[in-house]
CSV table of C-alpha atoms in Angstrom, one decimal:
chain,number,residue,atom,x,y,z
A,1006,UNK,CA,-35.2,12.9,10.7
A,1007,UNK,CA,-34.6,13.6,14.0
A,1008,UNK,CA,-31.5,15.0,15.3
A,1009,UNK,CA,-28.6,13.0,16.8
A,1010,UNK,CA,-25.7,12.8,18.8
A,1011,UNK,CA,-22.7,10.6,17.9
A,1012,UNK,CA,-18.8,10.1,19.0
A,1013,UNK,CA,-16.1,10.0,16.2
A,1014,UNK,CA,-13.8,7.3,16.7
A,1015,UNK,CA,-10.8,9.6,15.6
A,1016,UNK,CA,-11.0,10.9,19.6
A,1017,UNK,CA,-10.6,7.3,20.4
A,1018,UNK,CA,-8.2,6.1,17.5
A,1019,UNK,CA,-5.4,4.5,19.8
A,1020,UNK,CA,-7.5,2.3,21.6
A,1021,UNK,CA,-9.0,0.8,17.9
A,1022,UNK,CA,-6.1,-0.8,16.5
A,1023,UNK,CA,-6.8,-4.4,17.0
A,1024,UNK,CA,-9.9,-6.0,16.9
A,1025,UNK,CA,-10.3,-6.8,20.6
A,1026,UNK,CA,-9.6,-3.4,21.4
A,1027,UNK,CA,-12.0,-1.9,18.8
A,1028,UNK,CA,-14.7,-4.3,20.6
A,1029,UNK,CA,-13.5,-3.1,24.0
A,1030,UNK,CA,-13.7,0.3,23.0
A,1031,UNK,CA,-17.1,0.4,21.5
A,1032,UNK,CA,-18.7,-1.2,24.5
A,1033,UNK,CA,-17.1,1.9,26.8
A,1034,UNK,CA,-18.4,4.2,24.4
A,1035,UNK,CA,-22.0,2.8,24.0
A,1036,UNK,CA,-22.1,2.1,28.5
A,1037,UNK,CA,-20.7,6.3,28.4
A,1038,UNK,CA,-24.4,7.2,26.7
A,1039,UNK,CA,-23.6,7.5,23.1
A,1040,UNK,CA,-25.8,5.3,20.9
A,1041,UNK,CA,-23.9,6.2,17.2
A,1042,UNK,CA,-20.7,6.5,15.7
A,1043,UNK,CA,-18.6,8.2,13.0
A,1044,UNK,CA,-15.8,5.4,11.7
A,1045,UNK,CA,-12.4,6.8,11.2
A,1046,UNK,CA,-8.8,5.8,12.4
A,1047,UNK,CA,-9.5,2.4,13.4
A,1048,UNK,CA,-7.2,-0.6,12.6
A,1049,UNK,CA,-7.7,-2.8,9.5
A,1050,UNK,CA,-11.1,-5.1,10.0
A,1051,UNK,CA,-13.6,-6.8,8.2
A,1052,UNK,CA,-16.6,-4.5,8.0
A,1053,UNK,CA,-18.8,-8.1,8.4
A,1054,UNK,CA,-16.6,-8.0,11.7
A,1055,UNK,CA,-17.2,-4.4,12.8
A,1056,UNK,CA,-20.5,-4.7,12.0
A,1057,UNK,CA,-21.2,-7.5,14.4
A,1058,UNK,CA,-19.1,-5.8,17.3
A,1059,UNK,CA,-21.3,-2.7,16.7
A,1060,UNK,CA,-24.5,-4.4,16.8
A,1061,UNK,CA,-23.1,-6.3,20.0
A,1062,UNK,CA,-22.1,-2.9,21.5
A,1063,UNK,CA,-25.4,-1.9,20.3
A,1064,UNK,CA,-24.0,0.9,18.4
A,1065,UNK,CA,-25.1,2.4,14.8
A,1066,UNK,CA,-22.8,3.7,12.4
A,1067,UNK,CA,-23.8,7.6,11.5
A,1068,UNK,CA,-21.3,8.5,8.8
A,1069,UNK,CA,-17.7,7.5,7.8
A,1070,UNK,CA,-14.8,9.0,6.9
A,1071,UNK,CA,-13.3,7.4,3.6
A,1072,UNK,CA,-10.4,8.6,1.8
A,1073,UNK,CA,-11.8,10.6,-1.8
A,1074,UNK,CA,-9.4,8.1,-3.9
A,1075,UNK,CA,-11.0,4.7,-2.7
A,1076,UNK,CA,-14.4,6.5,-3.1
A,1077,UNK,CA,-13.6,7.2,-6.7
A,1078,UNK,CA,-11.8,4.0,-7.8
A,1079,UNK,CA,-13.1,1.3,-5.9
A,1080,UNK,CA,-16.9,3.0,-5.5
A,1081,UNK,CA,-19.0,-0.2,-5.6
A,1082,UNK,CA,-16.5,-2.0,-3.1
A,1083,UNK,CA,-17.2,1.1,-0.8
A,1084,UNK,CA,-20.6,1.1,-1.3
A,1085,UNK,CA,-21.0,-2.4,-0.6
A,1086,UNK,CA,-18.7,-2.3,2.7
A,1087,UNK,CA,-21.4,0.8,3.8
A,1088,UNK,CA,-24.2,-1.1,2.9
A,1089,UNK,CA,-22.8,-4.0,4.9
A,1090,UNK,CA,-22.4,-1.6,8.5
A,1091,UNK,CA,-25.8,0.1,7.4
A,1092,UNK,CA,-24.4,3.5,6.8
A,1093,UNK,CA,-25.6,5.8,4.1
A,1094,UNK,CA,-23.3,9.2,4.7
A,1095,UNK,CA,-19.8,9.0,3.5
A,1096,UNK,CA,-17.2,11.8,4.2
A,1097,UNK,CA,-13.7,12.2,3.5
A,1098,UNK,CA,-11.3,13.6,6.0
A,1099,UNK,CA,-9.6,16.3,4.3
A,1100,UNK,CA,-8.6,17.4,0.7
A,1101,UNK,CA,-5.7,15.4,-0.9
A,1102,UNK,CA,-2.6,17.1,-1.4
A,1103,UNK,CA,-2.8,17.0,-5.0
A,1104,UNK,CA,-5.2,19.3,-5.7
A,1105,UNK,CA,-3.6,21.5,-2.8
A,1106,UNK,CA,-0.7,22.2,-4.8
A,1107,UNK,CA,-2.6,23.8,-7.2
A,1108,UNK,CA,-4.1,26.5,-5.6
A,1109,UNK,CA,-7.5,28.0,-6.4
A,1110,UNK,CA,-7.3,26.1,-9.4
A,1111,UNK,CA,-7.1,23.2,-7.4
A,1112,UNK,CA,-9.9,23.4,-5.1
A,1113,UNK,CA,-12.2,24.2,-8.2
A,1114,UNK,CA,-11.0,21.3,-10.0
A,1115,UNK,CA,-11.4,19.1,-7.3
A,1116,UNK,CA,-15.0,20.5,-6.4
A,1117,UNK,CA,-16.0,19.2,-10.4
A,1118,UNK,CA,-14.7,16.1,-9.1
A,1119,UNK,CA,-15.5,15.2,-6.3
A,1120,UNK,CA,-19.4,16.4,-7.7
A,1121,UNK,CA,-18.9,13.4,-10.2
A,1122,UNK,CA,-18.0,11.1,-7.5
A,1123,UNK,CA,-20.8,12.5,-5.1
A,1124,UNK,CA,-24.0,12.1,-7.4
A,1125,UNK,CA,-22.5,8.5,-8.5
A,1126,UNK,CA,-23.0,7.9,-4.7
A,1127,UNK,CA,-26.4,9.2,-4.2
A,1128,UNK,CA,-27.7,7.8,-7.2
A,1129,UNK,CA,-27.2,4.9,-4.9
A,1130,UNK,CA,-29.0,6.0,-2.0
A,1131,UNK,CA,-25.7,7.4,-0.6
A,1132,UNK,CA,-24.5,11.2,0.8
A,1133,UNK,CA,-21.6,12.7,0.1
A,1134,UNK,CA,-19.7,15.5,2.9
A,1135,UNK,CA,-16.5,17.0,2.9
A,1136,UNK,CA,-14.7,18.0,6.4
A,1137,UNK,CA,-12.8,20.9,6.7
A,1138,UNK,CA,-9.6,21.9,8.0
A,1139,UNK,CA,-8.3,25.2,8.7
A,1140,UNK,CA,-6.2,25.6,5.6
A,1141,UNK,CA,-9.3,26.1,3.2
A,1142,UNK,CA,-10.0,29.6,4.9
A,1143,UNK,CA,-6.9,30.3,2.8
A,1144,UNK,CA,-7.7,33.6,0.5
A,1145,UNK,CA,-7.0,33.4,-3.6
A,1146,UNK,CA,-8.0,36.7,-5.1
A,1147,UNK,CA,-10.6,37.2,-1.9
A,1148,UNK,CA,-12.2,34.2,-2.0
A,1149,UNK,CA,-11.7,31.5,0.5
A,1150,UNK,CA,-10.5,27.7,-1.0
A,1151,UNK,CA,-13.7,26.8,1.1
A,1152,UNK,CA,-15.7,29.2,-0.6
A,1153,UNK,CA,-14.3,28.0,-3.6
A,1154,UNK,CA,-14.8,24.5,-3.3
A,1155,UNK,CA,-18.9,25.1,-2.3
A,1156,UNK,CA,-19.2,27.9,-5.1
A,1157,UNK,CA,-17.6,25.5,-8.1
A,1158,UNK,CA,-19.9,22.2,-6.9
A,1159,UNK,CA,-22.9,21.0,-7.5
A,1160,UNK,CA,-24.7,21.6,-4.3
A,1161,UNK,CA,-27.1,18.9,-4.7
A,1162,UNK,CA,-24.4,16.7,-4.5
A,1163,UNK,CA,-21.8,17.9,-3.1
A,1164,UNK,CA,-22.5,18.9,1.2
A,1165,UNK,CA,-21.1,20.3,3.8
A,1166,UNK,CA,-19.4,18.4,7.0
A,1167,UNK,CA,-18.1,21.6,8.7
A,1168,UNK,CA,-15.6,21.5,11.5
A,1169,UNK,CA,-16.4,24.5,14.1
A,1170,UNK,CA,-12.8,24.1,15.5
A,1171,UNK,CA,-11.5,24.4,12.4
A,1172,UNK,CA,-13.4,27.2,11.1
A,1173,UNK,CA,-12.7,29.0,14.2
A,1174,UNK,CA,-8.7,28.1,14.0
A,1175,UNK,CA,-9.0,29.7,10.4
A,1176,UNK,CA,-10.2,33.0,11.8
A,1177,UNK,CA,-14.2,32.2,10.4
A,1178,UNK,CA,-17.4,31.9,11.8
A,1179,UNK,CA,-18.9,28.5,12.4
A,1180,UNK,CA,-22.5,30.0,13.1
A,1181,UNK,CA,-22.3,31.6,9.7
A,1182,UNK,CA,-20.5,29.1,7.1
A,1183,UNK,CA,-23.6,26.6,8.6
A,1184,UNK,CA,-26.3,29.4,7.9
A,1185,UNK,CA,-24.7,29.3,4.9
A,1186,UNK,CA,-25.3,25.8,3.7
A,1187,UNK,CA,-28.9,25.6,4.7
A,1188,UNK,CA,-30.0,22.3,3.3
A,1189,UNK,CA,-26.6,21.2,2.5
A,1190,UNK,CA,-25.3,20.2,5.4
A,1191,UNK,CA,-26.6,17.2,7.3
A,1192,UNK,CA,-23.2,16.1,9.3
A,1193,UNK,CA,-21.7,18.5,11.4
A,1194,UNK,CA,-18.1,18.1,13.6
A,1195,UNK,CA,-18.2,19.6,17.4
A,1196,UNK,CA,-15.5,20.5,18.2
A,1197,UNK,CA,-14.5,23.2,21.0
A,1198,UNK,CA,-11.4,25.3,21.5
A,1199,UNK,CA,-10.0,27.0,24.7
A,1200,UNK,CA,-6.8,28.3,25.6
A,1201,UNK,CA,-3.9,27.1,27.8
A,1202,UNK,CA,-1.0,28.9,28.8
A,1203,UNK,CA,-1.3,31.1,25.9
A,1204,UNK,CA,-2.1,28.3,23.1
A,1205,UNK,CA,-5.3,26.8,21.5
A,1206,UNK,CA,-6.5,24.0,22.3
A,1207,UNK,CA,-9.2,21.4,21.6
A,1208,UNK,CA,-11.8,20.8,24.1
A,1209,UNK,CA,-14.8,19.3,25.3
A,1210,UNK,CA,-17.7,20.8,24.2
A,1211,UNK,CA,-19.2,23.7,26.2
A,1212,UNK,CA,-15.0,23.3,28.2
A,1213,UNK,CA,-14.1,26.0,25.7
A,1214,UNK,CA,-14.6,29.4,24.0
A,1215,UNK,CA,-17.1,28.4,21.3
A,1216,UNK,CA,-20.5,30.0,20.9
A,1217,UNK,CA,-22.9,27.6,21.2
A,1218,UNK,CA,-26.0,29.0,21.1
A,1219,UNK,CA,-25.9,30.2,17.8
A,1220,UNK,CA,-23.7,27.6,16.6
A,1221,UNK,CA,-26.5,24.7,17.7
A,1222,UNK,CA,-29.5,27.2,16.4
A,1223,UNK,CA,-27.7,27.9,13.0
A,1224,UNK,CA,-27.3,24.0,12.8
A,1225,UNK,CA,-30.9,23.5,13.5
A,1226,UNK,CA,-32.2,25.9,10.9
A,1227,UNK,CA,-29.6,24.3,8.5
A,1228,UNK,CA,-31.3,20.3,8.7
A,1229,UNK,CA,-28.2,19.3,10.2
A,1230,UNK,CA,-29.2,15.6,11.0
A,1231,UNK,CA,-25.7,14.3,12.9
A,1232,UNK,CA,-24.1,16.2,15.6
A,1233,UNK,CA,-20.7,14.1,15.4
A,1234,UNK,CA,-18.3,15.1,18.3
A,1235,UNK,CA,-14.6,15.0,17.1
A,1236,UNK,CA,-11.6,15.7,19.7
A,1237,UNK,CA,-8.3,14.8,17.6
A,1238,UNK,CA,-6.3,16.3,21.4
A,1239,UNK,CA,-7.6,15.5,24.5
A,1240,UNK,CA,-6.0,16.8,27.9
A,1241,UNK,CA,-7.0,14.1,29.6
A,1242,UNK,CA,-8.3,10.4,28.8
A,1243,UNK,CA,-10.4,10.7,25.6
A,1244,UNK,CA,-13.1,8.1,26.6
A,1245,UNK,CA,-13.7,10.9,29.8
A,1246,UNK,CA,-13.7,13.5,27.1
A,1247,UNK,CA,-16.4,11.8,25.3
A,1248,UNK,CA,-17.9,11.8,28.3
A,1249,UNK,CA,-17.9,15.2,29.5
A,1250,UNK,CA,-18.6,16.6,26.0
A,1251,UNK,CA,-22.3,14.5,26.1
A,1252,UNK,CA,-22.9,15.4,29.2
A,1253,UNK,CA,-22.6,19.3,28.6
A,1254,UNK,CA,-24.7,18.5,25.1
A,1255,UNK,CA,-27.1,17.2,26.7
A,1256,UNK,CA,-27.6,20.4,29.1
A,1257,UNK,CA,-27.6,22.4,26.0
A,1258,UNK,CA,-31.1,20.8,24.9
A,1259,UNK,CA,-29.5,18.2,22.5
A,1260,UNK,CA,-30.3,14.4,23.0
């Protein structure tokens, strides 16, 4: 497959609350360039609904971000509402604070899982991912809860959606935790970070500090299939965000 750009709709969550502005807002994002979508902090909708505004934006729907409880208790309703916007790759946003509490022996248990629930989904012709945070670069007896939750999965199940803001905010390396799941990572969140008046912050992509180059060849060597831009902060309006950030994508060789 080849690679792909697309816009998550978390940058543009306060202007998809209601229906008319989720169809507004779709159309600014397909006429900006972008031709796919991640779903995630949108208002309550049909998915018959969103599936029509989509197509009428002429928009397809990359991945998703559903919440790890609905995926594991209401599975075949999930399935069916992905089947219904013609998306095959589910992700969830973060870990639930459950198994947080827990500590190492809360990521592992989770990773056993969340493997259950995963190869459920793709014995259905579905992908599971899991999007980090900062907090998983955490250390328990010199192992990262990242680490943790990749080494105690089942890889063929269980992949990678790794946020390079994120891992950078935790003191990783982006470049390397995507070497590092070669094969099991076919979503990946861009995200850059910069610094203003002594803080980090989020920014387009290629606006900040990020290393690029080996950040976009480490993806490519990895069969990273979605490049999924994610800006939770803009600094100025997010739709010009989204702009900007395909703009300098482009430039870098990526269409």
């Amino acid at each position: 497959m080849a690679t792909q750009l697309a816009a998550q709709l978390y940058t543009v969550r306060e202007f998809m609350k209601t229906p008319k502005d989720m169809a507004s807002s779709l159309k600014k994002i397909r006429d900006i360039g972008w031709e796919a979508v991640q779903l995630s902090g949108h208002g309550p909708i049909k998915p018959q609904e969103l599936r029509k505004m989509l197509d009428d934006a002429g928009l397809s729907v990359c991945a998703t971000h559903t919440s790890f409880e609905r995926m594991r208790d209401a599975m075949d309703e999930v399935m069916e509402e992905h089947r219904i916007l013609g998306c095959k790759n589910l992700a969830i946003g973060g870990l639930p604070g459950t198994y947080r509490e827990d500590g190492a022996a809360g990521y592992a248990r989770f990773a056993k899982e969340a493997s259950e629930v995963a190869k459920k989904l793709a014995e259905n012709g579905f992908t599971w991912s899991y999007h980090n945070h900062s907090f998983e670069l955490e250390r328990f007896d010199g192992r990262t809860a990242l680490a943790i939750l990749y080494e105690e999965s089942d890889p063929q199940y269980f992949l990678g959606e790794i946020d390079t803001y994120w891992i950078q905010h935790g003191g990783g390396d982006s470049a390397q935790w995507i070497s590092d799941l070669k094969g099991r990572i076919k979503l990946l969140h861009l995200k850059d970070m910069g610094i203003v008046n002594r803080q980090q912050v989020m920014t387009e992509i290629g606006e900040g500090n990020l290393n690029w180059p080996r950040i976009l060849s480490a993806a490519a060597e990895s069969g990273v299939e979605w490049y999924i831009v994610e800006q939770d902060v803009c600094q100025r309006d997010p739709f010009e965000s989204l702009a900007i950030s395909l703009r300098n994508l482009k430039a870098m060789g990526l269409k």
